[in-house]
Amino acid sequence: MKLTGVELRHISMPLVAPFRTSFGTQTTRDVLLLRVVTDESEGWGECVAMTDPLYSSEYADGAADVLRRFLVPALAAAGPIDAHAVATVLTPYRGHRMAKAALEAAVLDAELRAEGRSFARELGAVHDRVPCGVSVGIMDSVPALLDAVGNYLDEGYLRIKLKIEPGWDVEPVRAVRERYGDDVLLQVDANTAYTLADARHLARLDPFGLLLIEQPLDEEDVLGHAELARLIATPVCLDESITSARSAAAAIRLGACQVVNIKPGRVGGYLEARRIHDVCVAHGVPVWCGGMLETGIGRAANVALAALPGFVLPGDTSASGRYYRTDITEPFVLADGHLAVPTGPGVGVSPVPELLEEVTTGVEWLAV
């Protein structure tokens, strides 16, 4: 398969409500989409880098720059290529995993569309639908949080994840447990907001029977997570610290996590995400699929990944309506707490042209 060009498309998607985490508040999602055109087909990939380098060191404009100047030219110079070779071709360029993941996903989508095969089949999916959780941002008040959680439970979400930070942790969790009971699958996500000195405070979450606490410490503090895991009863889950199958294996060996959140963009692509899944399965460590407020393009690929056998916990694979009133693809709709796994060629969805144009803020064509 020969690469003939790549389109970089910037879109701006307003959120249905502000989404606040320990590192900031989003009201709009600015997304970089890639359309790869080959001599056989075309495919789409979504870069999950945010507008600002807050969740990670990557950001959308930086991803566009490295794609434009280095990654796309390198891939074009490699000649005929398949998706499994993309990571090898791009290895000389350090980091930029989110940009690499988007390019690999678009190439894989094009390849599978040309062959009439689905993303789910290629990755090794064993389910035709996946259970869905929802991520609930930090609210202005506990009553507002309780109302939001109640609405998500009424919609059918099977797991609730609460974003936490110092000053917004024990009391919100206590309130949710008291209002909705112990049967609700509940977990929390700190996005690196704490330090090991907070271990005694974080242990106050233990009585609430949480599924896990996600990334409480800095992403580079793997040893600190190992120590924290010995000091609290709530299972520790790593997110930002997991950047590859190798880092996952090391964290597991050190005892730094009992659960792993797999985000394909964070680890460099869906093929590396599958390798992390395989490592975790081999060690008996459960995994789940994280989300980055993806549009239908990224959501379709995430749902396919979440259908692999090791994904035994509900992921952040929420319905399109959780974040967007209008998606750029046909919307993903929750049914009995699950989303259906797309079965069509490639990721199984494509942008609706008129919807895509409405949110497009810029387009750049990279001829190769």
mmCIF file of C-alpha atoms in Angstrom:
data_model
loop_
_atom_site.group_PDB
_atom_site.id
_atom_site.type_symbol
_atom_site.label_atom_id
_atom_site.label_comp_id
_atom_site.label_asym_id
_atom_site.label_seq_id
_atom_site.Cartn_x
_atom_site.Cartn_y
_atom_site.Cartn_z
ATOM 1 C CA MET A 1 0.000 0.000 0.000
ATOM 2 C CA LYS A 2 1.488 3.320 -1.089
ATOM 3 C CA LEU A 3 0.849 6.589 0.717
ATOM 4 C CA THR A 4 -0.251 9.391 -1.655
ATOM 5 C CA GLY A 5 -1.200 12.139 0.787
ATOM 6 C CA VAL A 6 -2.324 13.079 4.281
ATOM 7 C CA GLU A 7 -4.953 15.632 5.286
ATOM 8 C CA LEU A 8 -4.582 17.397 8.634
ATOM 9 C CA ARG A 9 -7.979 18.688 9.707
ATOM 10 C CA HIS A 10 -8.538 20.819 12.786
ATOM 11 C CA ILE A 11 -12.039 20.781 14.238
ATOM 12 C CA SER A 12 -13.609 22.439 17.289
ATOM 13 C CA MET A 13 -16.325 20.540 19.170
ATOM 14 C CA PRO A 14 -18.267 22.322 21.952
ATOM 15 C CA LEU A 15 -18.942 20.114 24.976
ATOM 16 C CA VAL A 16 -22.462 19.707 26.323
ATOM 17 C CA ALA A 17 -21.145 20.829 29.722
ATOM 18 C CA PRO A 18 -17.782 21.978 31.141
ATOM 19 C CA PHE A 19 -15.507 19.068 32.069
ATOM 20 C CA ARG A 20 -13.190 19.821 35.007
ATOM 21 C CA THR A 21 -10.236 17.737 36.155
ATOM 22 C CA SER A 22 -7.353 18.410 38.526
ATOM 23 C CA PHE A 23 -5.401 20.032 35.679
ATOM 24 C CA GLY A 24 -8.061 22.296 34.173
ATOM 25 C CA THR A 25 -11.539 22.797 32.727
ATOM 26 C CA GLN A 26 -12.567 22.119 29.140
ATOM 27 C CA THR A 27 -15.593 23.669 27.461
ATOM 28 C CA THR A 28 -14.554 22.891 23.892
ATOM 29 C CA ARG A 29 -12.559 20.017 22.436
ATOM 30 C CA ASP A 30 -10.138 21.100 19.714
ATOM 31 C CA VAL A 31 -9.292 17.961 17.758
ATOM 32 C CA LEU A 32 -6.702 17.119 15.114
ATOM 33 C CA LEU A 33 -7.992 14.553 12.625
ATOM 34 C CA LEU A 34 -5.890 12.771 10.020
ATOM 35 C CA ARG A 35 -7.150 11.449 6.693
ATOM 36 C CA VAL A 36 -4.619 9.169 5.037
ATOM 37 C CA VAL A 37 -5.015 8.565 1.317
ATOM 38 C CA THR A 38 -3.312 5.584 -0.317
ATOM 39 C CA ASP A 39 -3.352 4.039 -3.768
ATOM 40 C CA GLU A 40 -5.925 1.541 -2.477
ATOM 41 C CA SER A 41 -8.153 3.349 0.001
ATOM 42 C CA GLU A 42 -8.314 6.081 2.620
ATOM 43 C CA GLY A 43 -8.519 5.994 6.396
ATOM 44 C CA TRP A 44 -9.100 8.229 9.396
ATOM 45 C CA GLY A 45 -7.202 8.678 12.640
ATOM 46 C CA GLU A 46 -7.836 10.956 15.619
ATOM 47 C CA CYS A 47 -5.070 12.618 17.605
ATOM 48 C CA VAL A 48 -6.064 12.821 21.274
ATOM 49 C CA ALA A 49 -3.562 15.548 22.201
ATOM 50 C CA MET A 50 -5.262 18.439 23.971
ATOM 51 C CA THR A 51 -5.014 22.122 23.048
ATOM 52 C CA ASP A 52 -2.526 22.730 25.872
ATOM 53 C CA PRO A 53 0.179 20.410 27.264
ATOM 54 C CA LEU A 54 -1.617 19.757 30.552
ATOM 55 C CA TYR A 55 -2.508 16.061 30.532
ATOM 56 C CA SER A 56 0.795 15.239 28.802
ATOM 57 C CA SER A 57 3.670 17.057 27.116
ATOM 58 C CA GLU A 58 1.896 16.805 23.757
ATOM 59 C CA TYR A 59 -0.567 19.342 22.393
ATOM 60 C CA ALA A 60 -2.577 19.510 19.165
ATOM 61 C CA ASP A 61 -0.576 22.164 17.296
ATOM 62 C CA GLY A 62 2.676 20.446 18.263
ATOM 63 C CA ALA A 63 1.328 17.145 16.968
ATOM 64 C CA ALA A 64 0.396 18.790 13.668
ATOM 65 C CA ASP A 65 3.900 20.263 13.399
ATOM 66 C CA VAL A 66 5.743 16.988 14.022
ATOM 67 C CA LEU A 67 3.451 15.175 11.604
ATOM 68 C CA ARG A 68 3.996 17.810 8.942
ATOM 69 C CA ARG A 69 7.765 18.122 9.309
ATOM 70 C CA PHE A 70 8.897 14.641 10.283
ATOM 71 C CA LEU A 71 6.445 11.764 10.637
ATOM 72 C CA VAL A 72 4.499 11.986 7.375
ATOM 73 C CA PRO A 73 7.648 12.596 5.254
ATOM 74 C CA ALA A 74 9.360 9.638 6.932
ATOM 75 C CA LEU A 75 6.417 7.367 6.233
ATOM 76 C CA ALA A 76 6.181 8.548 2.637
ATOM 77 C CA ALA A 77 9.900 7.937 2.087
ATOM 78 C CA ALA A 78 9.554 4.357 3.309
ATOM 79 C CA GLY A 79 7.699 3.353 0.139
ATOM 80 C CA PRO A 80 4.910 0.752 0.183
ATOM 81 C CA ILE A 81 3.971 0.109 3.790
ATOM 82 C CA ASP A 82 1.477 -1.603 6.063
ATOM 83 C CA ALA A 83 0.217 -0.470 9.457
ATOM 84 C CA HIS A 84 2.393 -2.905 11.402
ATOM 85 C CA ALA A 85 5.512 -1.215 9.992
ATOM 86 C CA VAL A 86 4.505 2.342 10.889
ATOM 87 C CA ALA A 87 5.908 2.238 14.438
ATOM 88 C CA THR A 88 9.244 0.898 13.186
ATOM 89 C CA VAL A 89 9.549 3.622 10.542
ATOM 90 C CA LEU A 90 8.796 6.329 13.114
ATOM 91 C CA THR A 91 11.058 4.934 15.870
ATOM 92 C CA PRO A 92 13.953 7.385 15.191
ATOM 93 C CA TYR A 93 11.687 10.265 16.260
ATOM 94 C CA ARG A 94 11.535 10.372 20.046
ATOM 95 C CA GLY A 95 8.234 10.670 21.872
ATOM 96 C CA HIS A 96 5.193 12.217 20.152
ATOM 97 C CA ARG A 97 3.178 9.079 20.828
ATOM 98 C CA MET A 98 -0.190 10.756 20.275
ATOM 99 C CA ALA A 99 0.838 12.019 16.851
ATOM 100 C CA LYS A 100 2.270 8.612 15.950
ATOM 101 C CA ALA A 101 -0.867 6.866 17.186
ATOM 102 C CA ALA A 102 -3.095 9.007 14.982
ATOM 103 C CA LEU A 103 -0.980 8.321 11.902
ATOM 104 C CA GLU A 104 -0.808 4.585 12.579
ATOM 105 C CA ALA A 105 -4.573 4.430 13.182
ATOM 106 C CA ALA A 106 -5.308 6.200 9.903
ATOM 107 C CA VAL A 107 -2.992 3.858 7.986
ATOM 108 C CA LEU A 108 -4.529 0.839 9.686
ATOM 109 C CA ASP A 109 -8.030 2.096 8.911
ATOM 110 C CA ALA A 110 -7.121 2.555 5.234
ATOM 111 C CA GLU A 111 -5.496 -0.877 5.051
ATOM 112 C CA LEU A 112 -8.439 -2.655 6.642
ATOM 113 C CA ARG A 113 -10.987 -0.787 4.510
ATOM 114 C CA ALA A 114 -9.127 -1.888 1.394
ATOM 115 C CA GLU A 115 -9.184 -5.500 2.592
ATOM 116 C CA GLY A 116 -12.772 -5.409 3.863
ATOM 117 C CA ARG A 117 -11.736 -6.299 7.432
ATOM 118 C CA SER A 118 -12.789 -4.645 10.678
ATOM 119 C CA PHE A 119 -10.684 -2.993 13.362
ATOM 120 C CA ALA A 120 -12.206 -5.286 15.964
ATOM 121 C CA ARG A 121 -11.302 -8.440 14.040
ATOM 122 C CA GLU A 122 -7.754 -7.201 13.460
ATOM 123 C CA LEU A 123 -7.183 -6.434 17.146
ATOM 124 C CA GLY A 124 -8.660 -9.739 18.332
ATOM 125 C CA ALA A 125 -12.047 -8.713 19.737
ATOM 126 C CA VAL A 126 -14.136 -11.445 21.345
ATOM 127 C CA HIS A 127 -17.267 -9.401 22.173
ATOM 128 C CA ASP A 128 -19.844 -7.692 19.966
ATOM 129 C CA ARG A 129 -20.635 -5.042 22.585
ATOM 130 C CA VAL A 130 -18.743 -3.505 25.499
ATOM 131 C CA PRO A 131 -19.856 -2.288 28.958
ATOM 132 C CA CYS A 132 -19.614 1.456 29.457
ATOM 133 C CA GLY A 133 -18.631 3.645 32.354
ATOM 134 C CA VAL A 134 -18.745 7.408 32.556
ATOM 135 C CA SER A 135 -16.229 9.943 33.816
ATOM 136 C CA VAL A 136 -17.706 12.675 36.024
ATOM 137 C CA GLY A 137 -15.717 15.874 36.325
ATOM 138 C CA ILE A 138 -15.107 17.957 39.446
ATOM 139 C CA MET A 139 -18.255 19.924 40.278
ATOM 140 C CA ASP A 140 -18.965 23.217 42.036
ATOM 141 C CA SER A 141 -20.880 21.441 44.792
ATOM 142 C CA VAL A 142 -21.705 17.996 46.148
ATOM 143 C CA PRO A 143 -25.431 18.378 45.338
ATOM 144 C CA ALA A 144 -24.538 19.125 41.707
ATOM 145 C CA LEU A 145 -22.334 16.030 41.661
ATOM 146 C CA LEU A 146 -25.094 13.839 43.075
ATOM 147 C CA ASP A 147 -27.531 15.096 40.447
ATOM 148 C CA ALA A 148 -25.039 14.372 37.665
ATOM 149 C CA VAL A 149 -24.280 10.871 38.949
ATOM 150 C CA GLY A 150 -27.992 10.138 39.279
ATOM 151 C CA ASN A 151 -28.601 11.200 35.695
ATOM 152 C CA TYR A 152 -25.797 8.959 34.389
ATOM 153 C CA LEU A 153 -27.110 5.997 36.365
ATOM 154 C CA ASP A 154 -30.586 6.646 34.957
ATOM 155 C CA GLU A 155 -29.081 6.608 31.463
ATOM 156 C CA GLY A 156 -27.740 3.144 32.170
ATOM 157 C CA TYR A 157 -24.015 3.622 32.700
ATOM 158 C CA LEU A 158 -22.572 0.622 34.515
ATOM 159 C CA ARG A 159 -19.685 2.345 36.308
ATOM 160 C CA ILE A 160 -19.084 5.826 37.691
ATOM 161 C CA LYS A 161 -15.639 7.439 37.750
ATOM 162 C CA LEU A 162 -15.200 10.570 39.849
ATOM 163 C CA LYS A 163 -12.412 13.021 39.115
ATOM 164 C CA ILE A 164 -10.731 14.040 42.380
ATOM 165 C CA GLU A 165 -8.118 16.489 43.645
ATOM 166 C CA PRO A 166 -6.997 17.689 47.098
ATOM 167 C CA GLY A 167 -10.048 19.205 48.718
ATOM 168 C CA TRP A 168 -12.448 17.271 46.490
ATOM 169 C CA ASP A 169 -12.039 13.589 47.285
ATOM 170 C CA VAL A 170 -13.307 11.894 50.460
ATOM 171 C CA GLU A 171 -16.509 13.907 50.900
ATOM 172 C CA PRO A 172 -17.732 13.579 47.276
ATOM 173 C CA VAL A 173 -17.058 9.832 47.354
ATOM 174 C CA ARG A 174 -18.828 9.491 50.705
ATOM 175 C CA ALA A 175 -21.821 11.432 49.374
ATOM 176 C CA VAL A 176 -22.129 9.260 46.258
ATOM 177 C CA ARG A 177 -21.914 6.066 48.315
ATOM 178 C CA GLU A 178 -24.494 7.298 50.810
ATOM 179 C CA ARG A 179 -26.925 8.392 48.087
ATOM 180 C CA TYR A 180 -26.546 5.513 45.625
ATOM 181 C CA GLY A 181 -25.324 2.610 47.729
ATOM 182 C CA ASP A 182 -22.520 0.083 47.692
ATOM 183 C CA ASP A 183 -23.729 -1.745 44.581
ATOM 184 C CA VAL A 184 -22.681 1.074 42.241
ATOM 185 C CA LEU A 185 -19.325 0.336 40.611
ATOM 186 C CA LEU A 186 -17.315 3.390 41.663
ATOM 187 C CA GLN A 187 -13.746 4.496 41.059
ATOM 188 C CA VAL A 188 -11.767 7.742 41.267
ATOM 189 C CA ASP A 189 -9.187 9.434 39.068
ATOM 190 C CA ALA A 190 -6.639 11.899 40.449
ATOM 191 C CA ASN A 191 -4.682 12.725 37.265
ATOM 192 C CA THR A 192 -1.396 12.951 39.274
ATOM 193 C CA ALA A 193 -2.800 15.466 41.808
ATOM 194 C CA TYR A 194 -1.267 13.908 44.956
ATOM 195 C CA THR A 195 2.113 12.957 46.396
ATOM 196 C CA LEU A 196 3.207 10.001 48.506
ATOM 197 C CA ALA A 197 2.928 12.282 51.561
ATOM 198 C CA ASP A 198 -0.852 12.115 51.002
ATOM 199 C CA ALA A 199 -0.959 8.330 51.530
ATOM 200 C CA ARG A 200 -2.669 8.531 54.912
ATOM 201 C CA HIS A 201 -5.307 10.847 53.485
ATOM 202 C CA LEU A 202 -5.882 8.637 50.423
ATOM 203 C CA ALA A 203 -6.318 5.655 52.757
ATOM 204 C CA ARG A 204 -9.499 7.383 53.945
ATOM 205 C CA LEU A 205 -11.023 6.257 50.628
ATOM 206 C CA ASP A 206 -10.514 2.579 51.503
ATOM 207 C CA PRO A 207 -13.828 2.081 53.372
ATOM 208 C CA PHE A 208 -15.849 3.007 50.286
ATOM 209 C CA GLY A 209 -15.058 -0.163 48.325
ATOM 210 C CA LEU A 210 -13.740 1.561 45.216
ATOM 211 C CA LEU A 211 -12.784 -0.434 42.137
ATOM 212 C CA LEU A 212 -9.545 1.544 41.963
ATOM 213 C CA ILE A 213 -7.802 4.877 42.360
ATOM 214 C CA GLU A 214 -6.356 6.005 39.055
ATOM 215 C CA GLN A 215 -2.961 7.714 38.749
ATOM 216 C CA PRO A 216 -2.800 9.380 42.167
ATOM 217 C CA LEU A 217 0.891 10.389 41.887
ATOM 218 C CA ASP A 218 3.128 11.964 39.254
ATOM 219 C CA GLU A 219 3.512 9.943 36.071
ATOM 220 C CA GLU A 220 7.248 9.460 36.650
ATOM 221 C CA ASP A 221 6.832 8.309 40.253
ATOM 222 C CA VAL A 222 6.392 4.592 39.609
ATOM 223 C CA LEU A 223 8.253 3.672 42.804
ATOM 224 C CA GLY A 224 6.016 6.036 44.746
ATOM 225 C CA HIS A 225 2.981 4.216 43.369
ATOM 226 C CA ALA A 226 4.502 0.911 44.464
ATOM 227 C CA GLU A 227 4.897 2.260 47.992
ATOM 228 C CA LEU A 228 1.404 3.766 47.969
ATOM 229 C CA ALA A 229 -0.043 0.410 46.876
ATOM 230 C CA ARG A 230 1.392 -1.097 50.065
ATOM 231 C CA LEU A 231 -0.121 1.631 52.231
ATOM 232 C CA ILE A 232 -3.717 1.673 50.982
ATOM 233 C CA ALA A 233 -6.281 -1.051 50.372
ATOM 234 C CA THR A 234 -7.859 0.551 47.284
ATOM 235 C CA PRO A 235 -6.275 -0.965 44.136
ATOM 236 C CA VAL A 236 -3.916 1.419 42.353
ATOM 237 C CA CYS A 237 -4.446 1.866 38.616
ATOM 238 C CA LEU A 238 -1.859 3.532 36.384
ATOM 239 C CA ASP A 239 -2.761 5.768 33.455
ATOM 240 C CA GLU A 240 -0.213 8.455 32.562
ATOM 241 C CA SER A 241 2.680 6.260 33.769
ATOM 242 C CA ILE A 242 1.933 3.545 31.194
ATOM 243 C CA THR A 243 3.458 4.510 27.856
ATOM 244 C CA SER A 244 4.342 1.103 26.375
ATOM 245 C CA ALA A 245 4.180 -2.623 26.938
ATOM 246 C CA ARG A 246 7.656 -2.390 28.485
ATOM 247 C CA SER A 247 6.619 0.263 31.012
ATOM 248 C CA ALA A 248 3.509 -1.748 31.855
ATOM 249 C CA ALA A 249 5.575 -4.874 32.514
ATOM 250 C CA ALA A 250 7.985 -2.908 34.716
ATOM 251 C CA ALA A 251 5.191 -1.284 36.730
ATOM 252 C CA ILE A 252 3.508 -4.628 37.298
ATOM 253 C CA ARG A 253 6.779 -6.245 38.365
ATOM 254 C CA LEU A 254 7.433 -3.434 40.848
ATOM 255 C CA GLY A 255 3.960 -3.782 42.335
ATOM 256 C CA ALA A 256 3.074 -0.231 41.299
ATOM 257 C CA CYS A 257 -0.374 -1.131 39.993
ATOM 258 C CA GLN A 258 -3.071 -3.757 40.286
ATOM 259 C CA VAL A 259 -5.058 -2.404 37.311
ATOM 260 C CA VAL A 260 -4.022 -0.684 34.054
ATOM 261 C CA ASN A 261 -5.876 1.939 32.037
ATOM 262 C CA ILE A 262 -4.984 1.595 28.350
ATOM 263 C CA LYS A 263 -5.295 4.727 26.228
ATOM 264 C CA PRO A 264 -4.109 4.023 22.664
ATOM 265 C CA GLY A 265 -3.071 7.620 21.989
ATOM 266 C CA ARG A 266 -0.957 7.771 25.120
ATOM 267 C CA VAL A 267 0.966 4.593 24.248
ATOM 268 C CA GLY A 268 1.631 5.291 20.563
ATOM 269 C CA GLY A 269 -1.202 3.410 18.884
ATOM 270 C CA TYR A 270 -3.690 0.574 18.898
ATOM 271 C CA LEU A 271 -1.113 -2.077 18.062
ATOM 272 C CA GLU A 272 0.995 -1.143 21.096
ATOM 273 C CA ALA A 273 -2.228 -0.966 23.127
ATOM 274 C CA ARG A 274 -2.915 -4.570 22.154
ATOM 275 C CA ARG A 275 0.588 -5.556 23.280
ATOM 276 C CA ILE A 276 -0.026 -3.889 26.660
ATOM 277 C CA HIS A 277 -3.270 -5.830 26.908
ATOM 278 C CA ASP A 278 -1.377 -9.064 26.253
ATOM 279 C CA VAL A 279 1.254 -8.255 28.902
ATOM 280 C CA CYS A 280 -1.425 -7.516 31.480
ATOM 281 C CA VAL A 281 -3.386 -10.676 30.662
ATOM 282 C CA ALA A 282 -0.203 -12.733 31.045
ATOM 283 C CA HIS A 283 0.272 -11.248 34.548
ATOM 284 C CA GLY A 284 -3.385 -11.508 35.575
ATOM 285 C CA VAL A 285 -3.807 -7.731 35.696
ATOM 286 C CA PRO A 286 -7.225 -6.416 34.594
ATOM 287 C CA VAL A 287 -7.348 -3.594 32.051
ATOM 288 C CA TRP A 288 -9.914 -1.097 30.868
ATOM 289 C CA CYS A 289 -10.048 1.416 28.027
ATOM 290 C CA GLY A 290 -9.620 5.048 28.943
ATOM 291 C CA GLY A 291 -11.015 7.957 26.977
ATOM 292 C CA MET A 292 -9.895 11.410 25.871
ATOM 293 C CA LEU A 293 -13.269 12.896 24.879
ATOM 294 C CA GLU A 294 -12.943 11.353 21.419
ATOM 295 C CA THR A 295 -15.226 12.020 18.491
ATOM 296 C CA GLY A 296 -16.911 9.074 16.797
ATOM 297 C CA ILE A 297 -13.688 8.276 14.909
ATOM 298 C CA GLY A 298 -11.608 7.640 18.015
ATOM 299 C CA ARG A 299 -14.570 6.229 19.915
ATOM 300 C CA ALA A 300 -15.145 3.532 17.279
ATOM 301 C CA ALA A 301 -11.540 2.375 17.524
ATOM 302 C CA ASN A 302 -11.635 2.442 21.342
ATOM 303 C CA VAL A 303 -14.794 0.330 21.415
ATOM 304 C CA ALA A 304 -13.116 -2.222 19.151
ATOM 305 C CA LEU A 305 -10.103 -2.353 21.478
ATOM 306 C CA ALA A 306 -12.322 -2.677 24.551
ATOM 307 C CA ALA A 307 -13.834 -5.837 23.047
ATOM 308 C CA LEU A 308 -10.582 -7.776 23.666
ATOM 309 C CA PRO A 309 -10.771 -10.459 26.381
ATOM 310 C CA GLY A 310 -8.599 -8.724 28.992
ATOM 311 C CA PHE A 311 -10.832 -5.644 29.185
ATOM 312 C CA VAL A 312 -12.882 -6.909 32.114
ATOM 313 C CA LEU A 313 -13.802 -3.525 33.638
ATOM 314 C CA PRO A 314 -16.160 -0.972 32.039
ATOM 315 C CA GLY A 315 -14.184 1.667 30.188
ATOM 316 C CA ASP A 316 -14.608 5.375 29.511
ATOM 317 C CA THR A 317 -16.245 4.431 26.208
ATOM 318 C CA SER A 318 -19.261 6.632 26.807
ATOM 319 C CA ALA A 319 -21.989 7.326 24.263
ATOM 320 C CA SER A 320 -21.461 10.261 21.899
ATOM 321 C CA GLY A 321 -24.083 12.277 23.782
ATOM 322 C CA ARG A 322 -21.994 12.243 26.973
ATOM 323 C CA TYR A 323 -19.791 14.972 25.516
ATOM 324 C CA TYR A 324 -21.276 16.198 22.226
ATOM 325 C CA ARG A 325 -24.769 17.175 21.169
ATOM 326 C CA THR A 326 -23.780 16.354 17.596
ATOM 327 C CA ASP A 327 -20.915 14.006 16.737
ATOM 328 C CA ILE A 328 -19.098 14.033 13.395
ATOM 329 C CA THR A 329 -20.104 10.414 12.739
ATOM 330 C CA GLU A 330 -23.346 8.579 13.301
ATOM 331 C CA PRO A 331 -23.660 8.746 17.098
ATOM 332 C CA PHE A 332 -22.797 5.920 19.453
ATOM 333 C CA VAL A 333 -25.885 5.247 21.577
ATOM 334 C CA LEU A 334 -25.966 3.462 24.935
ATOM 335 C CA ALA A 335 -28.156 0.335 25.075
ATOM 336 C CA ASP A 336 -28.466 -1.510 28.397
ATOM 337 C CA GLY A 337 -25.210 0.058 29.527
ATOM 338 C CA HIS A 338 -23.285 -1.114 26.450
ATOM 339 C CA LEU A 339 -22.059 0.161 23.091
ATOM 340 C CA ALA A 340 -22.101 -2.037 20.006
ATOM 341 C CA VAL A 341 -18.729 -2.847 18.439
ATOM 342 C CA PRO A 342 -18.603 -1.602 14.821
ATOM 343 C CA THR A 343 -18.299 -4.456 12.329
ATOM 344 C CA GLY A 344 -17.797 -2.620 9.047
ATOM 345 C CA PRO A 345 -14.448 -2.331 7.229
ATOM 346 C CA GLY A 346 -11.791 -0.378 9.114
ATOM 347 C CA VAL A 347 -13.069 1.398 12.213
ATOM 348 C CA GLY A 348 -16.556 0.933 10.785
ATOM 349 C CA VAL A 349 -17.560 4.606 10.820
ATOM 350 C CA SER A 350 -16.800 7.670 8.688
ATOM 351 C CA PRO A 351 -17.345 11.382 9.240
ATOM 352 C CA VAL A 352 -20.628 12.750 7.912
ATOM 353 C CA PRO A 353 -19.387 15.420 5.441
ATOM 354 C CA GLU A 354 -21.855 18.166 6.378
ATOM 355 C CA LEU A 355 -21.305 17.600 10.122
ATOM 356 C CA LEU A 356 -17.540 17.619 9.648
ATOM 357 C CA GLU A 357 -17.625 20.884 7.706
ATOM 358 C CA GLU A 358 -19.654 22.599 10.431
ATOM 359 C CA VAL A 359 -16.900 22.126 13.010
ATOM 360 C CA THR A 360 -13.816 22.414 10.781
ATOM 361 C CA THR A 361 -11.498 25.311 11.590
ATOM 362 C CA GLY A 362 -8.633 24.457 9.237
ATOM 363 C CA VAL A 363 -7.489 21.932 6.640
ATOM 364 C CA GLU A 364 -3.986 21.248 5.345
ATOM 365 C CA TRP A 365 -3.105 18.795 2.589
ATOM 366 C CA LEU A 366 0.320 17.152 2.726
ATOM 367 C CA ALA A 367 1.183 15.777 -0.707
ATOM 368 C CA VAL A 368 3.827 13.038 -0.700
#
